[in-house]
Amino acid sequence: DQQVKQNSPSLSVQEGRISILNCDYTNSMFDYFLWYKKYPAEGPTFLISISSIKDKNEDGRFTVFLNKSAKHLSLHIVPSQPGDSAVYFCAASAGQGYGGATNKLIFGTGTLLAVQP
Amino acid sequence: EAQVTQNPRYLITVTGKKLTVTCSQNMNHEYMSWYRQDPGLGLRQIYYSMNVEVTDKGDVPEGYKVSRKEKRNFPLILESPSPNQTSLYFCASSSTWTEKGAFFGQGTRLTVV
């Protein structure tokens, strides 16, 4: 039973355009959500997070949107750059409260983003 | 430099031969975890530890053991590896309250033949 779903295994975008990566979840107890980026032969690195008390969080070119009623979040990258090409994982945690203790994360299956020059 | 260090990076072993994958972090984090990454399944948590001598099962703990005798180290032990434990393993650490997520090691590619 996949509690966090990333239904698009891959996404190709032109450099300079917007990349939108989507993530759906089923567990209404999730209250903290994170996005990680992973390059080949490296571990995942934290990108951006959002608490369930917010519906948007922005950090430079990266914005995460949370729609709690739809149990859906998305990551927007604007403008996309070739260096953004990587696998992006959505992750969620439950019952940690605001502040985001991340001792137990449930991950999606990942989306491979390719940004074409 | 803040980091999580795993060793070895690559390992090929035979069924039933006990092995240990080490993990060490230099950030004085309370939480440490082990995940495995498999195609089509994402990352799944094996075990986690909230502090020294405090560990608990994650979602896929069968066939694994862990220990947390020191705050910085969290080894993963496979007492009798089997081919279905062939996977990419990641160790991660995080502080108690953070918006910054967990720090991950570079991964250990394990093949059990």
mmCIF file of C-alpha atoms in Angstrom:
data_model
loop_
_atom_site.group_PDB
_atom_site.id
_atom_site.type_symbol
_atom_site.label_atom_id
_atom_site.label_comp_id
_atom_site.label_asym_id
_atom_site.label_seq_id
_atom_site.Cartn_x
_atom_site.Cartn_y
_atom_site.Cartn_z
ATOM 1 C CA ASP A 1 0.000 0.000 0.000
ATOM 2 C CA GLN A 2 1.830 3.056 -1.305
ATOM 3 C CA GLN A 3 0.933 5.947 1.002
ATOM 4 C CA VAL A 4 2.922 8.475 -1.027
ATOM 5 C CA LYS A 5 2.581 8.290 -4.795
ATOM 6 C CA GLN A 6 4.470 9.940 -7.592
ATOM 7 C CA ASN A 7 2.589 8.840 -10.663
ATOM 8 C CA SER A 8 4.980 10.275 -13.237
ATOM 9 C CA PRO A 9 8.174 8.198 -13.444
ATOM 10 C CA SER A 10 9.779 10.793 -15.684
ATOM 11 C CA LEU A 11 9.418 14.362 -16.920
ATOM 12 C CA SER A 12 11.272 16.224 -19.674
ATOM 13 C CA VAL A 13 11.365 20.033 -19.746
ATOM 14 C CA GLN A 14 13.180 22.652 -21.784
ATOM 15 C CA GLU A 15 15.746 24.833 -20.042
ATOM 16 C CA GLY A 16 14.171 28.058 -18.807
ATOM 17 C CA ARG A 17 10.647 26.625 -18.618
ATOM 18 C CA ILE A 18 8.741 25.554 -15.538
ATOM 19 C CA SER A 19 9.034 22.019 -14.147
ATOM 20 C CA ILE A 20 6.067 20.759 -12.144
ATOM 21 C CA LEU A 21 6.470 17.550 -10.171
ATOM 22 C CA ASN A 22 3.447 16.058 -8.501
ATOM 23 C CA CYS A 23 2.878 13.927 -5.431
ATOM 24 C CA ASP A 24 -0.282 12.443 -3.904
ATOM 25 C CA TYR A 25 -0.734 10.927 -0.472
ATOM 26 C CA THR A 26 -3.394 8.862 1.202
ATOM 27 C CA ASN A 27 -2.672 9.140 4.919
ATOM 28 C CA SER A 28 -4.486 12.119 6.446
ATOM 29 C CA MET A 29 -2.163 11.921 9.473
ATOM 30 C CA PHE A 30 0.775 13.213 7.432
ATOM 31 C CA ASP A 31 1.568 16.717 8.619
ATOM 32 C CA TYR A 32 4.975 17.435 7.163
ATOM 33 C CA PHE A 33 6.136 17.038 3.580
ATOM 34 C CA LEU A 34 9.569 17.222 2.010
ATOM 35 C CA TRP A 35 11.164 17.066 -1.408
ATOM 36 C CA TYR A 36 14.564 15.504 -1.956
ATOM 37 C CA LYS A 37 16.762 15.568 -5.027
ATOM 38 C CA LYS A 38 18.998 12.646 -5.918
ATOM 39 C CA TYR A 39 21.848 12.518 -8.429
ATOM 40 C CA PRO A 40 23.249 9.150 -9.578
ATOM 41 C CA ALA A 41 25.743 7.586 -7.149
ATOM 42 C CA GLU A 42 24.835 10.097 -4.437
ATOM 43 C CA GLY A 43 22.455 10.094 -1.504
ATOM 44 C CA PRO A 44 19.234 12.146 -1.566
ATOM 45 C CA THR A 45 19.676 15.784 -0.570
ATOM 46 C CA PHE A 46 17.002 17.901 1.065
ATOM 47 C CA LEU A 47 15.451 20.486 -1.221
ATOM 48 C CA ILE A 48 12.402 22.087 0.388
ATOM 49 C CA SER A 49 9.688 21.243 2.908
ATOM 50 C CA ILE A 50 6.226 22.369 3.965
ATOM 51 C CA SER A 51 4.153 21.953 7.074
ATOM 52 C CA SER A 52 0.467 21.102 6.872
ATOM 53 C CA ILE A 53 -0.371 24.468 8.423
ATOM 54 C CA LYS A 54 0.828 26.160 5.230
ATOM 55 C CA ASP A 55 -0.225 25.871 1.610
ATOM 56 C CA LYS A 56 2.900 27.286 0.009
ATOM 57 C CA ASN A 57 6.591 27.510 0.726
ATOM 58 C CA GLU A 58 9.134 29.171 -1.513
ATOM 59 C CA ASP A 59 12.913 28.996 -1.650
ATOM 60 C CA GLY A 60 14.527 30.689 -4.609
ATOM 61 C CA ARG A 61 13.559 28.862 -7.807
ATOM 62 C CA PHE A 62 11.725 26.162 -5.855
ATOM 63 C CA THR A 63 8.145 26.401 -4.598
ATOM 64 C CA VAL A 64 6.110 23.670 -2.965
ATOM 65 C CA PHE A 65 2.327 23.849 -2.935
ATOM 66 C CA LEU A 66 0.149 21.797 -0.612
ATOM 67 C CA ASN A 67 -3.543 21.083 -1.196
ATOM 68 C CA LYS A 68 -4.679 19.239 1.922
ATOM 69 C CA SER A 69 -8.249 18.670 0.752
ATOM 70 C CA ALA A 70 -6.960 16.918 -2.364
ATOM 71 C CA LYS A 71 -4.046 15.284 -0.495
ATOM 72 C CA HIS A 72 -1.780 16.608 -3.200
ATOM 73 C CA LEU A 73 1.471 18.509 -3.291
ATOM 74 C CA SER A 74 3.558 19.788 -6.124
ATOM 75 C CA LEU A 75 7.057 21.125 -6.609
ATOM 76 C CA HIS A 76 7.554 23.962 -9.090
ATOM 77 C CA ILE A 77 11.002 24.777 -10.431
ATOM 78 C CA VAL A 78 11.239 28.095 -12.275
ATOM 79 C CA PRO A 79 13.275 28.537 -14.370
ATOM 80 C CA SER A 80 14.489 24.996 -14.898
ATOM 81 C CA GLN A 81 18.207 24.519 -15.443
ATOM 82 C CA PRO A 82 20.162 21.524 -16.813
ATOM 83 C CA GLY A 83 21.724 21.059 -13.371
ATOM 84 C CA ASP A 84 18.239 20.343 -12.015
ATOM 85 C CA SER A 85 18.213 17.038 -13.918
ATOM 86 C CA ALA A 86 17.905 14.400 -11.187
ATOM 87 C CA VAL A 87 15.421 12.082 -9.507
ATOM 88 C CA TYR A 88 13.037 13.940 -7.198
ATOM 89 C CA PHE A 89 11.475 12.169 -4.242
ATOM 90 C CA CYS A 90 8.474 13.354 -2.315
ATOM 91 C CA ALA A 91 8.385 12.312 1.354
ATOM 92 C CA ALA A 92 5.952 12.680 4.238
ATOM 93 C CA SER A 93 5.942 12.247 7.985
ATOM 94 C CA ALA A 94 3.119 11.920 10.488
ATOM 95 C CA GLY A 95 2.470 13.122 13.993
ATOM 96 C CA GLN A 96 5.607 15.198 14.307
ATOM 97 C CA GLY A 97 3.918 18.544 14.558
ATOM 98 C CA TYR A 98 5.258 21.758 13.152
ATOM 99 C CA GLY A 99 9.018 21.713 13.236
ATOM 100 C CA GLY A 100 9.328 18.632 11.134
ATOM 101 C CA ALA A 101 11.054 15.948 13.115
ATOM 102 C CA THR A 102 12.085 13.645 10.350
ATOM 103 C CA ASN A 103 12.851 10.411 12.068
ATOM 104 C CA LYS A 104 10.317 8.438 10.058
ATOM 105 C CA LEU A 105 9.784 9.385 6.447
ATOM 106 C CA ILE A 106 7.516 7.717 3.896
ATOM 107 C CA PHE A 107 8.867 8.202 0.393
ATOM 108 C CA GLY A 108 7.288 8.163 -3.027
ATOM 109 C CA THR A 109 8.850 6.227 -5.892
ATOM 110 C CA GLY A 110 10.521 9.242 -7.454
ATOM 111 C CA THR A 111 10.289 11.230 -10.702
ATOM 112 C CA LEU A 112 13.240 11.515 -13.048
ATOM 113 C CA LEU A 113 13.464 15.101 -14.300
ATOM 114 C CA ALA A 114 15.443 15.794 -17.463
ATOM 115 C CA VAL A 115 16.029 19.440 -18.332
ATOM 116 C CA GLN A 116 17.009 19.790 -21.964
ATOM 117 C CA PRO A 117 19.433 22.617 -22.871
ATOM 118 C CA GLU B 1 31.836 19.665 6.792
ATOM 119 C CA ALA B 2 28.532 18.128 7.860
ATOM 120 C CA GLN B 3 28.285 14.621 6.565
ATOM 121 C CA VAL B 4 26.971 11.096 6.929
ATOM 122 C CA THR B 5 29.578 8.500 6.015
ATOM 123 C CA GLN B 6 28.724 4.959 4.992
ATOM 124 C CA ASN B 7 31.111 2.100 4.355
ATOM 125 C CA PRO B 8 31.555 0.220 2.172
ATOM 126 C CA ARG B 9 30.121 1.937 -0.923
ATOM 127 C CA TYR B 10 29.913 -1.325 -2.839
ATOM 128 C CA LEU B 11 29.734 -4.890 -1.553
ATOM 129 C CA ILE B 12 29.186 -8.263 -3.193
ATOM 130 C CA THR B 13 28.687 -11.139 -0.802
ATOM 131 C CA VAL B 14 27.332 -14.678 -0.703
ATOM 132 C CA THR B 15 24.112 -15.892 0.853
ATOM 133 C CA GLY B 16 24.419 -16.455 4.583
ATOM 134 C CA LYS B 17 27.686 -14.625 5.197
ATOM 135 C CA LYS B 18 27.179 -12.068 7.967
ATOM 136 C CA LEU B 19 28.021 -8.490 7.073
ATOM 137 C CA THR B 20 27.917 -5.030 8.635
ATOM 138 C CA VAL B 21 27.468 -1.703 6.892
ATOM 139 C CA THR B 22 28.774 1.155 8.993
ATOM 140 C CA CYS B 23 27.280 4.630 9.269
ATOM 141 C CA SER B 24 28.711 7.618 11.081
ATOM 142 C CA GLN B 25 27.520 11.240 11.342
ATOM 143 C CA ASN B 26 29.400 14.289 12.615
ATOM 144 C CA MET B 27 26.446 16.598 13.307
ATOM 145 C CA ASN B 28 25.519 15.379 16.798
ATOM 146 C CA HIS B 29 22.076 14.395 15.492
ATOM 147 C CA GLU B 30 19.715 12.451 17.720
ATOM 148 C CA TYR B 31 17.888 10.609 14.953
ATOM 149 C CA MET B 32 19.454 8.085 12.609
ATOM 150 C CA SER B 33 17.769 5.770 10.122
ATOM 151 C CA TRP B 34 18.445 3.143 7.521
ATOM 152 C CA TYR B 35 16.570 3.004 4.220
ATOM 153 C CA ARG B 36 16.701 0.724 1.237
ATOM 154 C CA GLN B 37 15.936 1.858 -2.287
ATOM 155 C CA ASP B 38 14.497 -0.586 -4.800
ATOM 156 C CA PRO B 39 13.197 0.056 -8.342
ATOM 157 C CA GLY B 40 9.529 1.017 -8.345
ATOM 158 C CA LEU B 41 9.374 1.134 -4.544
ATOM 159 C CA GLY B 42 11.210 4.322 -3.626
ATOM 160 C CA LEU B 43 13.008 4.451 -0.295
ATOM 161 C CA ARG B 44 11.656 2.344 2.546
ATOM 162 C CA GLN B 45 12.725 2.678 6.151
ATOM 163 C CA ILE B 46 14.364 -0.386 7.705
ATOM 164 C CA TYR B 47 15.134 0.772 11.262
ATOM 165 C CA TYR B 48 15.494 4.047 13.066
ATOM 166 C CA SER B 49 17.016 5.261 16.297
ATOM 167 C CA MET B 50 15.895 8.250 18.347
ATOM 168 C CA ASN B 51 18.992 8.274 20.529
ATOM 169 C CA VAL B 52 21.683 6.071 22.071
ATOM 170 C CA GLU B 53 20.308 2.638 22.952
ATOM 171 C CA VAL B 54 16.865 3.547 21.538
ATOM 172 C CA THR B 55 15.956 1.820 18.279
ATOM 173 C CA ASP B 56 12.728 0.783 16.588
ATOM 174 C CA LYS B 57 11.553 -1.011 13.485
ATOM 175 C CA GLY B 58 10.685 0.790 10.319
ATOM 176 C CA ASP B 59 8.583 -0.600 7.495
ATOM 177 C CA VAL B 60 10.868 -3.420 6.291
ATOM 178 C CA PRO B 61 12.945 -4.642 9.291
ATOM 179 C CA GLU B 62 12.964 -8.392 8.537
ATOM 180 C CA GLY B 63 16.465 -9.785 8.138
ATOM 181 C CA TYR B 64 18.209 -6.740 9.606
ATOM 182 C CA LYS B 65 19.607 -5.698 12.962
ATOM 183 C CA VAL B 66 20.896 -2.374 14.217
ATOM 184 C CA SER B 67 22.592 -1.013 17.286
ATOM 185 C CA ARG B 68 23.192 2.499 18.633
ATOM 186 C CA LYS B 69 25.915 2.355 21.257
ATOM 187 C CA GLU B 70 27.281 5.793 20.438
ATOM 188 C CA LYS B 71 25.427 8.835 19.190
ATOM 189 C CA ARG B 72 27.467 9.173 16.008
ATOM 190 C CA ASN B 73 27.359 5.538 14.813
ATOM 191 C CA PHE B 74 24.462 3.409 13.598
ATOM 192 C CA PRO B 75 25.626 0.172 11.938
ATOM 193 C CA LEU B 76 23.298 -2.042 9.908
ATOM 194 C CA ILE B 77 23.838 -5.761 10.401
ATOM 195 C CA LEU B 78 22.709 -8.543 8.090
ATOM 196 C CA GLU B 79 23.165 -11.751 10.079
ATOM 197 C CA SER B 80 22.353 -14.090 7.180
ATOM 198 C CA PRO B 81 21.994 -12.130 3.935
ATOM 199 C CA SER B 82 19.714 -13.427 1.212
ATOM 200 C CA PRO B 83 19.404 -12.416 -2.462
ATOM 201 C CA ASN B 84 16.227 -10.420 -1.749
ATOM 202 C CA GLN B 85 18.373 -8.067 0.333
ATOM 203 C CA THR B 86 20.229 -7.009 -2.794
ATOM 204 C CA SER B 87 19.524 -3.292 -2.801
ATOM 205 C CA LEU B 88 20.859 0.234 -2.449
ATOM 206 C CA TYR B 89 21.075 1.219 1.206
ATOM 207 C CA PHE B 90 21.112 4.713 2.684
ATOM 208 C CA CYS B 91 21.845 5.874 6.183
ATOM 209 C CA ALA B 92 20.332 9.187 7.294
ATOM 210 C CA SER B 93 20.515 11.447 10.321
ATOM 211 C CA SER B 94 18.493 14.409 11.543
ATOM 212 C CA SER B 95 18.067 16.579 14.600
ATOM 213 C CA THR B 96 14.955 16.469 16.740
ATOM 214 C CA TRP B 97 13.155 19.470 15.325
ATOM 215 C CA THR B 98 14.155 20.671 11.934
ATOM 216 C CA GLU B 99 12.686 22.034 8.766
ATOM 217 C CA LYS B 100 15.793 20.950 6.937
ATOM 218 C CA GLY B 101 15.020 17.292 6.552
ATOM 219 C CA ALA B 102 17.422 14.436 7.001
ATOM 220 C CA PHE B 103 21.029 14.221 5.838
ATOM 221 C CA PHE B 104 21.724 11.100 3.792
ATOM 222 C CA GLY B 105 24.907 9.160 3.236
ATOM 223 C CA GLN B 106 26.123 8.373 -0.268
ATOM 224 C CA GLY B 107 24.693 4.883 -0.258
ATOM 225 C CA THR B 108 25.914 1.291 -0.180
ATOM 226 C CA ARG B 109 25.217 -0.909 -3.175
ATOM 227 C CA LEU B 110 24.840 -4.459 -1.823
ATOM 228 C CA THR B 111 24.621 -7.544 -4.006
ATOM 229 C CA VAL B 112 23.916 -10.929 -2.406
ATOM 230 C CA VAL B 113 24.558 -13.908 -4.676
#
